[in-house]
PDB file of C-alpha atoms in Angstrom:
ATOM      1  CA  UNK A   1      32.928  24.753  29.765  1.00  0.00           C
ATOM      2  CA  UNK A   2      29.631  26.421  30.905  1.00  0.00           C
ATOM      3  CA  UNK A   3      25.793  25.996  29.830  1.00  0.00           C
ATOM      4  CA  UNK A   4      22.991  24.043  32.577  1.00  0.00           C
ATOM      5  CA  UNK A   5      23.257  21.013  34.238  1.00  0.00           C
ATOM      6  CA  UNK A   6      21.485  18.278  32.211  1.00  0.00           C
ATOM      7  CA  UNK A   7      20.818  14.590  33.024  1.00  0.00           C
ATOM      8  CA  UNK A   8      21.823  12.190  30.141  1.00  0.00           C
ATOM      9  CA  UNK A   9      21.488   8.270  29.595  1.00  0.00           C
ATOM     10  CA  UNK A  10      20.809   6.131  26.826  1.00  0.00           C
ATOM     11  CA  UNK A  11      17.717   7.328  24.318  1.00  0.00           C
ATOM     12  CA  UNK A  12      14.910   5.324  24.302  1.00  0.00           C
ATOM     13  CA  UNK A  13      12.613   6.286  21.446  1.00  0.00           C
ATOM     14  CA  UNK A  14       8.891   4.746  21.099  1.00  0.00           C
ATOM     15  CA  UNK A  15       8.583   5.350  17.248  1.00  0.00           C
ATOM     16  CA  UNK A  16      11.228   6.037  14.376  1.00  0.00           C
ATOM     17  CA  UNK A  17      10.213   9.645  13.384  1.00  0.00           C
ATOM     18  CA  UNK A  18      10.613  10.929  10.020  1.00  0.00           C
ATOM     19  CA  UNK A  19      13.700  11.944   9.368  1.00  0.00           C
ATOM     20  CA  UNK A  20      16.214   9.106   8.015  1.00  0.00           C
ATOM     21  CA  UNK A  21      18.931   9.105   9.975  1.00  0.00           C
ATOM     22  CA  UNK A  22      16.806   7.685  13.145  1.00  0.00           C
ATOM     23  CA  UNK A  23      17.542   4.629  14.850  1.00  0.00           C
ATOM     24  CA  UNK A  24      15.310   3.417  16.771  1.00  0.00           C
ATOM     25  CA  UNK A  25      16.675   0.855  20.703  1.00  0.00           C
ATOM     26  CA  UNK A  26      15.149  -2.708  20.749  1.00  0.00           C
ATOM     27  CA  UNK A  27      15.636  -5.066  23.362  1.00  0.00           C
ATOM     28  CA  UNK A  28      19.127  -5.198  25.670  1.00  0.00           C
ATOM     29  CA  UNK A  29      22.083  -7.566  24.408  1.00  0.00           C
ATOM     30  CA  UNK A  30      22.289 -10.466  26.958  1.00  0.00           C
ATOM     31  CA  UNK A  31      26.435 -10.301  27.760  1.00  0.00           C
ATOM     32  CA  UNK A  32      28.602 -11.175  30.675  1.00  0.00           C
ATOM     33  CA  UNK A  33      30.390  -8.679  33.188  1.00  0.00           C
ATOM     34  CA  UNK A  34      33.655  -6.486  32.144  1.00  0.00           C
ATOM     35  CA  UNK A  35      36.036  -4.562  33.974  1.00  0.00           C
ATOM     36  CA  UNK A  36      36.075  -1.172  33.555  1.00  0.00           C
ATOM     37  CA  UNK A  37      39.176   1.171  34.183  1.00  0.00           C
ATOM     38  CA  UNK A  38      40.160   4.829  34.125  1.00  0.00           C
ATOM     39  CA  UNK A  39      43.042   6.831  32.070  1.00  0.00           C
ATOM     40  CA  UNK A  40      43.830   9.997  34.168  1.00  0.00           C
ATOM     41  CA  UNK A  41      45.509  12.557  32.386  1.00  0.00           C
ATOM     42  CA  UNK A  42      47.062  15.875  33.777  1.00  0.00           C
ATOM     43  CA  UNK A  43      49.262  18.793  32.300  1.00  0.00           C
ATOM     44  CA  UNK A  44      52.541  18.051  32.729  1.00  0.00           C
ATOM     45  CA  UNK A  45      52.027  14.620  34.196  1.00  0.00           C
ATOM     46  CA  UNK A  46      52.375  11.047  32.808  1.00  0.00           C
ATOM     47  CA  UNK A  47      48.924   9.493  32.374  1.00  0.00           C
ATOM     48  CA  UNK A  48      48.128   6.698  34.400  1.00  0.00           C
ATOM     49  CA  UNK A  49      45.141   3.899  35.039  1.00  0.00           C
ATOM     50  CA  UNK A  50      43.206   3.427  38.144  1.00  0.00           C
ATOM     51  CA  UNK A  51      41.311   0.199  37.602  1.00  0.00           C
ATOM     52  CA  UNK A  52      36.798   0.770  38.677  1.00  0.00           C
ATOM     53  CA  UNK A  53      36.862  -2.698  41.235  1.00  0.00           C
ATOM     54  CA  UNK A  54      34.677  -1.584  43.507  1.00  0.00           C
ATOM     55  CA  UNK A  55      31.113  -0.405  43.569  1.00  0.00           C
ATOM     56  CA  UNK A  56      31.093   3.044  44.505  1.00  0.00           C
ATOM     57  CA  UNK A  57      34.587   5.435  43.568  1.00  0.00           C
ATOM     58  CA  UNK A  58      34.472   9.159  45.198  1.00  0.00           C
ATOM     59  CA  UNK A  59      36.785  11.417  43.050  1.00  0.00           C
ATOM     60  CA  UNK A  60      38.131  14.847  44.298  1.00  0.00           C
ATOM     61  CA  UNK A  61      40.904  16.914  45.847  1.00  0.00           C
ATOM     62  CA  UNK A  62      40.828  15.593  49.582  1.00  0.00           C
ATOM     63  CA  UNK A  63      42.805  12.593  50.911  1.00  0.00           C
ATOM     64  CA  UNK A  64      39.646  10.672  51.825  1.00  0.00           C
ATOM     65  CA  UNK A  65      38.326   9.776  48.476  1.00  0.00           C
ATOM     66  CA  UNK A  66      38.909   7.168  46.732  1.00  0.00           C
ATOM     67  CA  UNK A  67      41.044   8.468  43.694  1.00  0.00           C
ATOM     68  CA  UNK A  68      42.530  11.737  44.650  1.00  0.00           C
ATOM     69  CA  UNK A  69      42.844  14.579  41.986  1.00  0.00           C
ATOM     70  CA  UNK A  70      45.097  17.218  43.567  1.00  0.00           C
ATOM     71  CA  UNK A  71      45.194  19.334  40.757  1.00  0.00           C
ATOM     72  CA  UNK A  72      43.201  22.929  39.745  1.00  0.00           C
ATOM     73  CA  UNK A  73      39.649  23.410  39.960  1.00  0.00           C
ATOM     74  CA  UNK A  74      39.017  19.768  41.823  1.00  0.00           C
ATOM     75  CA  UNK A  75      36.504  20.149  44.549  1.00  0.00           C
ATOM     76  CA  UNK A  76      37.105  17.960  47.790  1.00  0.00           C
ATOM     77  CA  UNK A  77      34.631  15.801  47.205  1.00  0.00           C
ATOM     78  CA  UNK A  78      33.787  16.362  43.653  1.00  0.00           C
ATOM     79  CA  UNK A  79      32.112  13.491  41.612  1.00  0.00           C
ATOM     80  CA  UNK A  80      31.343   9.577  41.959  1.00  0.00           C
ATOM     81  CA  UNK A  81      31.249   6.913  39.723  1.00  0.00           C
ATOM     82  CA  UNK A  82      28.382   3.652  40.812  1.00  0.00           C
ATOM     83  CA  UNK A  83      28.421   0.724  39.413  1.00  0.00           C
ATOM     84  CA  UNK A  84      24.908  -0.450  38.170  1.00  0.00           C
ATOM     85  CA  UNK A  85      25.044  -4.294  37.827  1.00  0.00           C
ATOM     86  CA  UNK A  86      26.868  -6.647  36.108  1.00  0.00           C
ATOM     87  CA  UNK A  87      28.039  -3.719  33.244  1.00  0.00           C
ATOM     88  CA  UNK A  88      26.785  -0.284  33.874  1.00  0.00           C
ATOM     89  CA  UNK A  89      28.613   2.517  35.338  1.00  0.00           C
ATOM     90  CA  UNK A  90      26.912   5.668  36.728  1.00  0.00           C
ATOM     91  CA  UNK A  91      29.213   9.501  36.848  1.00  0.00           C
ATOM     92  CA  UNK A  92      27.212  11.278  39.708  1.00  0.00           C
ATOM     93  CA  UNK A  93      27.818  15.295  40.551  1.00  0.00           C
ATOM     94  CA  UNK A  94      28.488  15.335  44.016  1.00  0.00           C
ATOM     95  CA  UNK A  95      27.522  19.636  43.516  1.00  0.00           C
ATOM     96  CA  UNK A  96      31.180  20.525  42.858  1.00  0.00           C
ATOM     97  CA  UNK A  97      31.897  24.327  42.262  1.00  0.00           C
ATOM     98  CA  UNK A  98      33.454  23.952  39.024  1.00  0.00           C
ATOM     99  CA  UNK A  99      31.095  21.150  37.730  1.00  0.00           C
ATOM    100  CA  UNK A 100      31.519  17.857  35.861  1.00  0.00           C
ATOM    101  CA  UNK A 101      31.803  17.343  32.469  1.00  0.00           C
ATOM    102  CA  UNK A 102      30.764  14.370  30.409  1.00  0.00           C
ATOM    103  CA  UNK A 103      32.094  14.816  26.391  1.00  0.00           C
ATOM    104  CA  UNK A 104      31.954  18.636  27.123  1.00  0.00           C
ATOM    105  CA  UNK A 105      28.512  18.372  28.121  1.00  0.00           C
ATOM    106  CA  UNK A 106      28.066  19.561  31.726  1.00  0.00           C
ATOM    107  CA  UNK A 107      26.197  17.385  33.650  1.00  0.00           C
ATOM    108  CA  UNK A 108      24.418  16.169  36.858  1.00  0.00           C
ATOM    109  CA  UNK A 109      24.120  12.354  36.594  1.00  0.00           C
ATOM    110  CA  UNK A 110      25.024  10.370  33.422  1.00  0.00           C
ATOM    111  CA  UNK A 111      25.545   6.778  32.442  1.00  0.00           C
ATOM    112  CA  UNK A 112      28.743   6.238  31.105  1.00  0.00           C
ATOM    113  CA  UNK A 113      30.139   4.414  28.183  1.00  0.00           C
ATOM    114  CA  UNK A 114      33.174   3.062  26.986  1.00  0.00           C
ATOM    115  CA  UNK A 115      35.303   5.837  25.208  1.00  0.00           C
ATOM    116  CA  UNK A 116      33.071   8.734  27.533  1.00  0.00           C
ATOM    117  CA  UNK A 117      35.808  11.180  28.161  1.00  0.00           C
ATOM    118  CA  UNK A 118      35.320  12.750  31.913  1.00  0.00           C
ATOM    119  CA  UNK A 119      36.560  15.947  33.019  1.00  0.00           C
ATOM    120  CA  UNK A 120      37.156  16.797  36.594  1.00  0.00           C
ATOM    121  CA  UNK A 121      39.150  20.334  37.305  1.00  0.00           C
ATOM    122  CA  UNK A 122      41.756  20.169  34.753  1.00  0.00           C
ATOM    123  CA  UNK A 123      42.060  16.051  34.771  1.00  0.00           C
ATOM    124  CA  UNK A 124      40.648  14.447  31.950  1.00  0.00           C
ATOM    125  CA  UNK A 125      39.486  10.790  32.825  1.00  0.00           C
ATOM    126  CA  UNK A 126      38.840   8.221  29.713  1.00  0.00           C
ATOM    127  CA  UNK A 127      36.294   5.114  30.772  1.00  0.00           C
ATOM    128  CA  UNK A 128      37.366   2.180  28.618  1.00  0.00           C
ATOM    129  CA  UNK A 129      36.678  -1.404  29.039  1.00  0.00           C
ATOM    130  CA  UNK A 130      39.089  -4.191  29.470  1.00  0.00           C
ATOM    131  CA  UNK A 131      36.863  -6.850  27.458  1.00  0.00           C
ATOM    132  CA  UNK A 132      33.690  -7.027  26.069  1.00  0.00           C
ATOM    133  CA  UNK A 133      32.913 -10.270  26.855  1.00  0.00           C
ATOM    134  CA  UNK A 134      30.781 -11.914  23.658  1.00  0.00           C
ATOM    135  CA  UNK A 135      32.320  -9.464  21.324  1.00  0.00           C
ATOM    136  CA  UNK A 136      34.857 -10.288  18.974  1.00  0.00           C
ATOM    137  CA  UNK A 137      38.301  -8.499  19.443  1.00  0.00           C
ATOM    138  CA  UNK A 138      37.657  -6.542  16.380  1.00  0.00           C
ATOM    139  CA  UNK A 139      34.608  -5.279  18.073  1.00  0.00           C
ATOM    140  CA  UNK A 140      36.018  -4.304  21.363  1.00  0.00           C
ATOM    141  CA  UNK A 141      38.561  -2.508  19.921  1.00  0.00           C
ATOM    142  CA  UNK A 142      36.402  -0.448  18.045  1.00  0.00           C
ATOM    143  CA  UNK A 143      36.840   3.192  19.769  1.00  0.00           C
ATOM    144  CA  UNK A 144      40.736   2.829  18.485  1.00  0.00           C
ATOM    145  CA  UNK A 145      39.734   2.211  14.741  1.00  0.00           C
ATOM    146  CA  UNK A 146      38.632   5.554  14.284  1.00  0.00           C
ATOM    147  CA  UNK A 147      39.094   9.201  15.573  1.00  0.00           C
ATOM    148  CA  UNK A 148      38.152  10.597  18.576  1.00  0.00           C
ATOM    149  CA  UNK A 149      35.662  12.990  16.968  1.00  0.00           C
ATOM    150  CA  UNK A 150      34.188   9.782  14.872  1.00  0.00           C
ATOM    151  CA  UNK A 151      33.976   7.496  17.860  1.00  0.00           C
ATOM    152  CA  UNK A 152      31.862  10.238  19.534  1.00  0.00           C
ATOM    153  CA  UNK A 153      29.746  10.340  16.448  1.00  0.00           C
ATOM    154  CA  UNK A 154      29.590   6.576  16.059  1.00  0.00           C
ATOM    155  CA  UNK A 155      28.160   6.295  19.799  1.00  0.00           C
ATOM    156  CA  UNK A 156      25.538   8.995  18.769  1.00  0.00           C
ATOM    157  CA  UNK A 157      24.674   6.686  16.031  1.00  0.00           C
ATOM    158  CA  UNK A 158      24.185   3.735  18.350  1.00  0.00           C
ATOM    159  CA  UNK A 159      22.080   5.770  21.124  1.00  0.00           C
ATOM    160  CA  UNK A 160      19.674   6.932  18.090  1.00  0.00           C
ATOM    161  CA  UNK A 161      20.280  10.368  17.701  1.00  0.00           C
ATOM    162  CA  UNK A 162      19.665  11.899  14.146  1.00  0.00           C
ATOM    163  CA  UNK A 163      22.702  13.492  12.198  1.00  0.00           C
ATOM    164  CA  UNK A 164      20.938  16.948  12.955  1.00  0.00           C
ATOM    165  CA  UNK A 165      20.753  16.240  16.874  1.00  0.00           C
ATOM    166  CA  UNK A 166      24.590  14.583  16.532  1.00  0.00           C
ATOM    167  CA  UNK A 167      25.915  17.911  14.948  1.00  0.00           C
ATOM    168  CA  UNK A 168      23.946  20.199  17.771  1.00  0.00           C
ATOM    169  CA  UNK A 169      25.341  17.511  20.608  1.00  0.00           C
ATOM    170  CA  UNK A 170      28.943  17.789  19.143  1.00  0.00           C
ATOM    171  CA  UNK A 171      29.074  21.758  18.038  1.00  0.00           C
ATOM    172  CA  UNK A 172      29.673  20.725  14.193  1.00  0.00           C
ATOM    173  CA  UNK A 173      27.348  21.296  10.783  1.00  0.00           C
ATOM    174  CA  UNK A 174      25.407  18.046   9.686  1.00  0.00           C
ATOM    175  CA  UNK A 175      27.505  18.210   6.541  1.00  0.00           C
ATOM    176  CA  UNK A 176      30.500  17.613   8.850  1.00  0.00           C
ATOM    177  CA  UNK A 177      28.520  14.357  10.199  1.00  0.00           C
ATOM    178  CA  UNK A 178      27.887  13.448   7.395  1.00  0.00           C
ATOM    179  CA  UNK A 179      31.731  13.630   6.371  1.00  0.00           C
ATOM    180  CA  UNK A 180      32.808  11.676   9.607  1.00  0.00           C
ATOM    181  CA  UNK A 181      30.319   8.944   8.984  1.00  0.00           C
ATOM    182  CA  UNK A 182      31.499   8.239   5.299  1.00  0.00           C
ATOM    183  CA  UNK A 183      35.088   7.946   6.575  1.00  0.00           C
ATOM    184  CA  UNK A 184      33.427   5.861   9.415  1.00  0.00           C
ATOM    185  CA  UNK A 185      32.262   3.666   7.367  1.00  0.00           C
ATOM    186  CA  UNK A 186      35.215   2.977   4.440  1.00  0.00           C
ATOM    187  CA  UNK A 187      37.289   2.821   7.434  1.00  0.00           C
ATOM    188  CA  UNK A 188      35.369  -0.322   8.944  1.00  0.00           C
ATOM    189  CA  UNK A 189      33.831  -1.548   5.846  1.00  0.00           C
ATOM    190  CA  UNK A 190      30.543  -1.105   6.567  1.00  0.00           C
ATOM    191  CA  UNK A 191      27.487  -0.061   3.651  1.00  0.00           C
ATOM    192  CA  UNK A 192      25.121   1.666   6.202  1.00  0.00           C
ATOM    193  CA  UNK A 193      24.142   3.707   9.380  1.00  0.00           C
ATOM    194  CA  UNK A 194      22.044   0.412  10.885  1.00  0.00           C
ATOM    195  CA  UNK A 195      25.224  -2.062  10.452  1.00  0.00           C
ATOM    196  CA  UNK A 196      27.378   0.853  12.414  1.00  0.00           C
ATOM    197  CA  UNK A 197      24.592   0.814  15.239  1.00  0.00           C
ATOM    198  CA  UNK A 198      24.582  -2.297  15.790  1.00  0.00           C
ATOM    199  CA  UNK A 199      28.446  -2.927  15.608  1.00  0.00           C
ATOM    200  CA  UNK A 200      28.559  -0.004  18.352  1.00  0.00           C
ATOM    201  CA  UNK A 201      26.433  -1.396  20.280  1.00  0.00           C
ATOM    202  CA  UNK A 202      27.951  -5.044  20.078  1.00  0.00           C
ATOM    203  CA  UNK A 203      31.325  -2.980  21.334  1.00  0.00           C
ATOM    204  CA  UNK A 204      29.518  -0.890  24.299  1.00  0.00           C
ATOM    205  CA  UNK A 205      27.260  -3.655  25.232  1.00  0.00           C
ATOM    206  CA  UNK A 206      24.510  -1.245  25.086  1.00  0.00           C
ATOM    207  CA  UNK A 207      20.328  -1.893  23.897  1.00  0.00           C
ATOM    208  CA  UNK A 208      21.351  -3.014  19.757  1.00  0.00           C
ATOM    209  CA  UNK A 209      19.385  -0.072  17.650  1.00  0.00           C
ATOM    210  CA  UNK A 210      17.602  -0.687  14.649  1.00  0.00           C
ATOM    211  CA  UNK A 211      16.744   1.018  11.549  1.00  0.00           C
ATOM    212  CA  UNK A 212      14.207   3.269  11.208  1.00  0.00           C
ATOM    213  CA  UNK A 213      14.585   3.453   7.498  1.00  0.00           C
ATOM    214  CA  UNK A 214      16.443   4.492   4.203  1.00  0.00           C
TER     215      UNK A 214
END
């Protein structure tokens, strides 16, 4: 773990550049509220779920927050999650020594998705949604159809980032992107990179991408 702190969210891009593997965010899906819950896993301890119900959830080390993480490198008060309406979810800093980490990216605020894999001290906390409310269970059970490595890459899809931006976000060559989405797609039946955003973004609930071309 190491590098800056960055700020992260969903990609809005004005115009669909050249390169082909673009997608470009439209206008937001219109979908209902979901509950949103937490796997916490630690060495040498049974995972468990702590369910998000209320607005505001204060991770760290010290009896006083609201999900305790007694384990290494966990600051006191060390991170928060916000809920942001109806079906966002906000990870927030709170300037812990060690840092948070978002998908191995360190960060200082980030909206979260399902799948997003957390990582406080030596915990490792998975977001995942209950229901997607509008979606059809095929859909919302889309992170589990696939690797871990290709759900990350099928979320880059859906948030509009090129295969070249993809393999610099995930550490890998574009040929290996390339690789991940083929399988991607034979695994879910799909003929192109638009039908995979938008299925992703059916699943997440996020802005439905579109096209840019080829």
């Amino acid at each position: 773990m190491g590098g800056p702190a960055v700020k992260r969210g969903d990609a809005t891009l004005g115009a669909v550049v050249d390169d082909p593997t673009r997608t470009r965010q439209v206008q937001p899906l219109r979908t209902e509220p979901r509950r949103a819950q937490l796997e916490i896993r630690v060495a040498e301890q049974p995972p468990r779920r702590v369910a998000l119900d209320r607005e505001v959830v204060v991770i760290g080390r010290s009896r006083d927050t609201d999900l305790q993480l007694d384990v290494e490198g966990v600051s006191r008060k060390h991170a928060r999650i916000s809920k942001t309406g109806d079906r966002g979810y906000n990870l927030v800093d709170l300037g812990a020594k060690n840092g948070t980490y978002l998908n191995g990216e360190r960060i200082d605020v980030a909206v979260l998705h399902h799948g997003d894999r957390i990582q406080i001290g030596t915990a490792e906390l998975t977001l995942s949604f209950d229901e997607v409310a509008g979606a059809e269970p095929a859909v919302a059970a889309l992170a589990t159809a696939m690797s871990a490595r290709e759900w990350e890459v099928a979320q880059a899809v859906a948030e509009g980032l090129t295969n070249a931006e993809i393999a610099t976000r995930l550490g890998i060559s574009k040929r290996t992107v390339a690789t991940h989405l083929e399988r991607i797609f034979e695994r879910l039946e799909l003929h192109s990179r638009a039908a995979l955003a938008h299925r992703v973004a059916l699943a997440l609930g996020r802005p439905a991408p579109e096209r840019g071309r080829g």
